[in-house]
Short mmCIF file of C-alpha atoms in Angstrom, two decimals:
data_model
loop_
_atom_site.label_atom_id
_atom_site.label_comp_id
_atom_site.label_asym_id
_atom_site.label_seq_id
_atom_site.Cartn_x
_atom_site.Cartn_y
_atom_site.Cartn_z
CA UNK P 166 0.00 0.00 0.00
CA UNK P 167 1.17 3.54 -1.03
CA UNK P 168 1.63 5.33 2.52
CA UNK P 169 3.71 8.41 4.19
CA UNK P 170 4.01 7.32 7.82
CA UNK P 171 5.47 9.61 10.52
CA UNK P 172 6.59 8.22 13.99
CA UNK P 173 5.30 8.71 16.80
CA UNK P 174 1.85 9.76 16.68
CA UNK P 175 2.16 11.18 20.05
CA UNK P 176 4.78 12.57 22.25
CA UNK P 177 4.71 14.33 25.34
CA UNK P 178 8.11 15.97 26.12
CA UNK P 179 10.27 18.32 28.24
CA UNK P 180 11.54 21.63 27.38
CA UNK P 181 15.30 21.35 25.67
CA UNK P 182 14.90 17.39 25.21
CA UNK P 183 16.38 16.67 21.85
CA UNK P 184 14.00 14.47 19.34
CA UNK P 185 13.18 13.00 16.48
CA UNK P 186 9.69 12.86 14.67
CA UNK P 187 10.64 9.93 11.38
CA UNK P 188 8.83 9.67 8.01
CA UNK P 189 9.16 7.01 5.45
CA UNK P 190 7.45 6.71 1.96
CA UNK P 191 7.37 4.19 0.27
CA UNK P 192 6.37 5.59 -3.35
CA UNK P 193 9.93 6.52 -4.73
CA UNK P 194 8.59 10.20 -4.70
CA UNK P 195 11.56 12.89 -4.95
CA UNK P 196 9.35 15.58 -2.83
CA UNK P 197 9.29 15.61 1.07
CA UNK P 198 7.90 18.39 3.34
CA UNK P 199 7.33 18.63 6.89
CA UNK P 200 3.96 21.19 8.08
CA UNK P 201 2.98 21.96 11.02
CA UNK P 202 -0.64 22.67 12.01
CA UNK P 203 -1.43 25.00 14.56
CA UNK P 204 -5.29 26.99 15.28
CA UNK P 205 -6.26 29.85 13.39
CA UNK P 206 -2.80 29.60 10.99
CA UNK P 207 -3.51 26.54 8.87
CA UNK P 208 -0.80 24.26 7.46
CA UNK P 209 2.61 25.79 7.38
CA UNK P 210 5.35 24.34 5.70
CA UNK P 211 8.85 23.84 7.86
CA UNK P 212 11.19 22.43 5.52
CA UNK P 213 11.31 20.73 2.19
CA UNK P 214 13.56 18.53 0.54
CA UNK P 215 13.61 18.27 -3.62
CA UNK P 216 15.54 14.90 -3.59
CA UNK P 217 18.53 13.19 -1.35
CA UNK P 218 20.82 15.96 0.12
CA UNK P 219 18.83 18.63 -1.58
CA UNK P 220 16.42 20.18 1.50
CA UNK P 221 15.58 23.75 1.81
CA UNK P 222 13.80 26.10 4.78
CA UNK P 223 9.94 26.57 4.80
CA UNK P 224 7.99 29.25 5.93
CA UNK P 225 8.56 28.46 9.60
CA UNK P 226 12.18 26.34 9.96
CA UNK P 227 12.90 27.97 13.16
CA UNK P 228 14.06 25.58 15.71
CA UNK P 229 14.08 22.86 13.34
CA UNK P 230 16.45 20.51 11.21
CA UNK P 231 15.97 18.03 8.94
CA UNK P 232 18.11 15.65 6.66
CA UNK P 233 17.96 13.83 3.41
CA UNK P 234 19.83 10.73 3.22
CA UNK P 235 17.83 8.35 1.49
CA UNK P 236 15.21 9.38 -0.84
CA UNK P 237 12.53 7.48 1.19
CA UNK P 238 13.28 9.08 4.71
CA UNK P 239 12.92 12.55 5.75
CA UNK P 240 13.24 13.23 9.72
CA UNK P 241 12.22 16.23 11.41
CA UNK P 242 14.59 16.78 14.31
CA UNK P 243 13.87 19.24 17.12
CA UNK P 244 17.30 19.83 18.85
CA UNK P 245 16.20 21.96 21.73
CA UNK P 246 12.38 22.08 21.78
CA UNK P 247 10.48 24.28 23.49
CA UNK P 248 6.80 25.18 23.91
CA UNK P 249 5.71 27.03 21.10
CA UNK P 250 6.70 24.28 19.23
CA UNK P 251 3.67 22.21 20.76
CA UNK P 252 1.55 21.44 17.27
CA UNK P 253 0.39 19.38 15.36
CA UNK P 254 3.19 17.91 12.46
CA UNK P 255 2.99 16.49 8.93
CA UNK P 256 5.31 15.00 6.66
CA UNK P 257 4.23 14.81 2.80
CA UNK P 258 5.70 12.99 -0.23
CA UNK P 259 4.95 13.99 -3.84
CA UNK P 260 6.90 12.40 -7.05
CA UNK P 261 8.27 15.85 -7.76
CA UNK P 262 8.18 19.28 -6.21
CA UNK P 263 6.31 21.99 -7.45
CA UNK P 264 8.78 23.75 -10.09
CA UNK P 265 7.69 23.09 -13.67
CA UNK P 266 5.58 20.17 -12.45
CA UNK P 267 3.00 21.48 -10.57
CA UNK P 268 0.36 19.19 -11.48
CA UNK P 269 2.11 16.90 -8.26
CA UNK P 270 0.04 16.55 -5.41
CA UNK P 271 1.55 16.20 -2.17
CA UNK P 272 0.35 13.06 0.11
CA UNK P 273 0.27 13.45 4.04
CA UNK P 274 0.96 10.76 6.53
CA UNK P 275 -1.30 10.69 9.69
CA UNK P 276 0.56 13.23 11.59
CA UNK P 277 2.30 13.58 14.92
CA UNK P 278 0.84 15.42 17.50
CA UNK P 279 3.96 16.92 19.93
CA UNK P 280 3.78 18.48 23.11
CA UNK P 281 6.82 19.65 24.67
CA UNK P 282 6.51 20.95 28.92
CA UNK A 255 1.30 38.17 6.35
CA UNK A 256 -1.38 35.55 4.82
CA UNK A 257 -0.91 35.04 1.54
CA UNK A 258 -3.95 32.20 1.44
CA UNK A 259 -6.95 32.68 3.29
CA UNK A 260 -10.22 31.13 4.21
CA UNK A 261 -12.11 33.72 6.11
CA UNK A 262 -14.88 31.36 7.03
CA UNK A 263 -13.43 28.99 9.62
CA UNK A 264 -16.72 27.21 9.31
CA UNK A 265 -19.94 26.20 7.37
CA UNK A 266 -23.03 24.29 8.14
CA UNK A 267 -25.02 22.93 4.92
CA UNK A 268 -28.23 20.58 4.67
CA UNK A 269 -27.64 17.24 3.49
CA UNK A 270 -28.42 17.34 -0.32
CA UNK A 271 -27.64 21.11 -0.69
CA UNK A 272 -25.13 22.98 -2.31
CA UNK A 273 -21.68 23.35 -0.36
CA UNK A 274 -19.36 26.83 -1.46
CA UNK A 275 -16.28 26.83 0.18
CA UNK A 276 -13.98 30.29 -0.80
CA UNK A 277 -10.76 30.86 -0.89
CA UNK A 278 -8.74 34.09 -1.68
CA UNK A 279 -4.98 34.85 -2.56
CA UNK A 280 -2.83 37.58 -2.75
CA UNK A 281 0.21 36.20 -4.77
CA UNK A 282 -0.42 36.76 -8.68
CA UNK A 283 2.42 34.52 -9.18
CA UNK A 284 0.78 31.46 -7.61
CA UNK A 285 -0.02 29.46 -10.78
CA UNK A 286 -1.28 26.49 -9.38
CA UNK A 287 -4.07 25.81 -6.86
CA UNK A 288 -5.19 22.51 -4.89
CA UNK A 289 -8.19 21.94 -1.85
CA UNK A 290 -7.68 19.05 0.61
CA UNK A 291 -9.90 17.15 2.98
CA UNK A 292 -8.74 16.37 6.24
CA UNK A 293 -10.91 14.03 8.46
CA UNK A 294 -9.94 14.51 12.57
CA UNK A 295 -6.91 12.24 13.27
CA UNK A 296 -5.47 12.10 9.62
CA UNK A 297 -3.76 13.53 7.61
CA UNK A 298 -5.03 15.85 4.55
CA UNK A 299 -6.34 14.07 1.63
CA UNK A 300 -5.98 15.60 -1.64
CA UNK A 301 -9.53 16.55 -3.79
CA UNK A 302 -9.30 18.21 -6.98
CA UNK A 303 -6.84 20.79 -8.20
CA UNK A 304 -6.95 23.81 -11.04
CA UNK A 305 -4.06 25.18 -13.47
CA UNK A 306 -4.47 28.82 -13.87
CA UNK A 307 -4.93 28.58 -17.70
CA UNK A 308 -8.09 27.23 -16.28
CA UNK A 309 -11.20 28.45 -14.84
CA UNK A 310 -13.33 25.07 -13.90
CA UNK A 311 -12.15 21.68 -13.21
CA UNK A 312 -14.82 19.16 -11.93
CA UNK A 313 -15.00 15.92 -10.56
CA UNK A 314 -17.84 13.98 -10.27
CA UNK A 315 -19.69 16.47 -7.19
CA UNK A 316 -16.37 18.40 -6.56
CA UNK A 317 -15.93 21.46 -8.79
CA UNK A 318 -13.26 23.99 -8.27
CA UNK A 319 -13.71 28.10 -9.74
CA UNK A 320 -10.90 30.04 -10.48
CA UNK A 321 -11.15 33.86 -10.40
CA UNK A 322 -7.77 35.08 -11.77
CA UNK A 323 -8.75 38.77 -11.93
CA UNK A 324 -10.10 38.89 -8.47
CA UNK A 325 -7.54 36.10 -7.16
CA UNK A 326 -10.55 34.20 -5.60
CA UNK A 327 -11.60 30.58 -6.09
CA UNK A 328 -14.53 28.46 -4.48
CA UNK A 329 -14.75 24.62 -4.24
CA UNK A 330 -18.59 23.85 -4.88
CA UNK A 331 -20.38 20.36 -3.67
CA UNK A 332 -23.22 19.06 -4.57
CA UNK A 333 -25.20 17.29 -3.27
CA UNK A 334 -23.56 18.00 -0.31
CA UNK A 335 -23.49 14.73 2.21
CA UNK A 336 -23.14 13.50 5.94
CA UNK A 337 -19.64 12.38 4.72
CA UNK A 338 -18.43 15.32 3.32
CA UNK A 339 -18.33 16.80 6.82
CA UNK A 340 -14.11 17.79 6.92
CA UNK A 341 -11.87 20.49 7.64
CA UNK A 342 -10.75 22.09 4.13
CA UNK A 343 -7.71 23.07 3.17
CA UNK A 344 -6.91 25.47 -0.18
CA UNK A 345 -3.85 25.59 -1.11
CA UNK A 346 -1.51 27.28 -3.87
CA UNK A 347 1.94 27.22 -6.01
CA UNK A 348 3.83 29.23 -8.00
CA UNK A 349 5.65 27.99 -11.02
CA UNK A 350 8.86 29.89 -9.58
CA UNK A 351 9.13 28.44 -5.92
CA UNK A 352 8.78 24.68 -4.21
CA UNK A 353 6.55 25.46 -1.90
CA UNK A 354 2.72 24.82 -1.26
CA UNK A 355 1.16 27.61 0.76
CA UNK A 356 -2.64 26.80 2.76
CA UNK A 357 -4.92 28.43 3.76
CA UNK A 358 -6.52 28.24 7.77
CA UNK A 359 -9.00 25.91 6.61
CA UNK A 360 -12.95 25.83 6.60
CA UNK A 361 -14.89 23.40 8.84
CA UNK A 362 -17.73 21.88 6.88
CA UNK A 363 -20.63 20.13 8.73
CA UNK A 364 -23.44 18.55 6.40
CA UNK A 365 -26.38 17.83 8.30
CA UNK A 366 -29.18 15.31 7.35
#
């Protein structure tokens, strides 16, 4: 089955606790993006990667990292959370990025909902 | 600064009846414009899309409007159904960039 999925689904955490939020596809697409949902501001986009070791910042990459190794795997890491960076977080896949191919559509995993103390 | 926005964060419609759903930009380069679904505890779904060489796309009850000149576009169902009931999401691209910009999002609840 054709699937973005994001680990965990949930996580509680502490202020300045380094983590890790993983995605996997499994559709060979070149496109990944991380968003993060929060009330009132919609989806915003965090970082983006065009293909392995290409990524590039979002509209709101503050705070974050991310790296491309492998074209299926795109991690969101989150070296020194901190409260405002409580929200709800999606990673998407599409088979290209948006450039002269804009026809792509993106595809979400399930999302991981972080809160950080 | 906003550059996608849903000013209604919600909707009501009857069962059977016509659902509008609008959507304005302010980026004239944004070539490229897409709605999603998103059911609580997933993630978005993609619907229907429209090129701006268009003005109309449809799909089956789903049909998208695209108002270049007054950079507005509307996602029409009909017959609106119990199932339908979803946040959605516009979004929109430009040619020039990688990025997909959304909107807030409009909470639709079809009622029987």
């Amino acid at each position: 089955e054709a699937q973005v999925t994001q680990n965990p689904r949930y996580l509680i955490t502490v202020t300045g606790k380094k983590l890790t939020v993983t995605c996997s596809q499994n559709m060979n697409h070149e496109y990944m993006s991380w968003y993060r949902q929060d009330p009132g501001l919609g989806l915003r986009q965090i970082y983006y990667s065009m293909n392995v070791e290409v990524t590039d910042k979002g509209d709101v990459p503050e705070g974050y990292k991310v790296s491309r190794k492998e074209k299926r795997n795109f991690p969101l890491i989150l070296e020194s959370p901190s409260p405002n960076q409580t929200s709800l977080y999606f990673c998407a896949s599409s088979l290209r990025g948006r450039g002269e191919h804009s026809t792509d559509t993106q595809y979400f995993g399930p999302g991981t909902r972080l809160t950080v103390l | 600064d906003q550059q996608v926005k849903q000013n209604s964060p919600s909707l009501s419609v009857q069962e059977g009846r016509i659902s509008i759903l609008n959507c304005d930009y302010t980026n004239s380069m944004f070539d490229y414009f897409l709605w999603y679904k998103k059911y609580p505890a997933e993630g978005p779904t993609f619907l229907i899309s429209i090129s701006s060489i268009k003005d109309k796309n449809e799909d089956g009850r789903f049909t998208v409007f695209l108002n270049k000149s007054a950079k507005h576009l509307s996602l029409h169902i009909v017959p609106s159904q119990p199932g339908d009931s979803a946040v959605y999401f516009c979004a929109a691209s430009a040619r020039a960039t990688d990025k997909l910009i959304f909107g807030t999002g409009t909470r639709l609840q079809v009622f029987p």
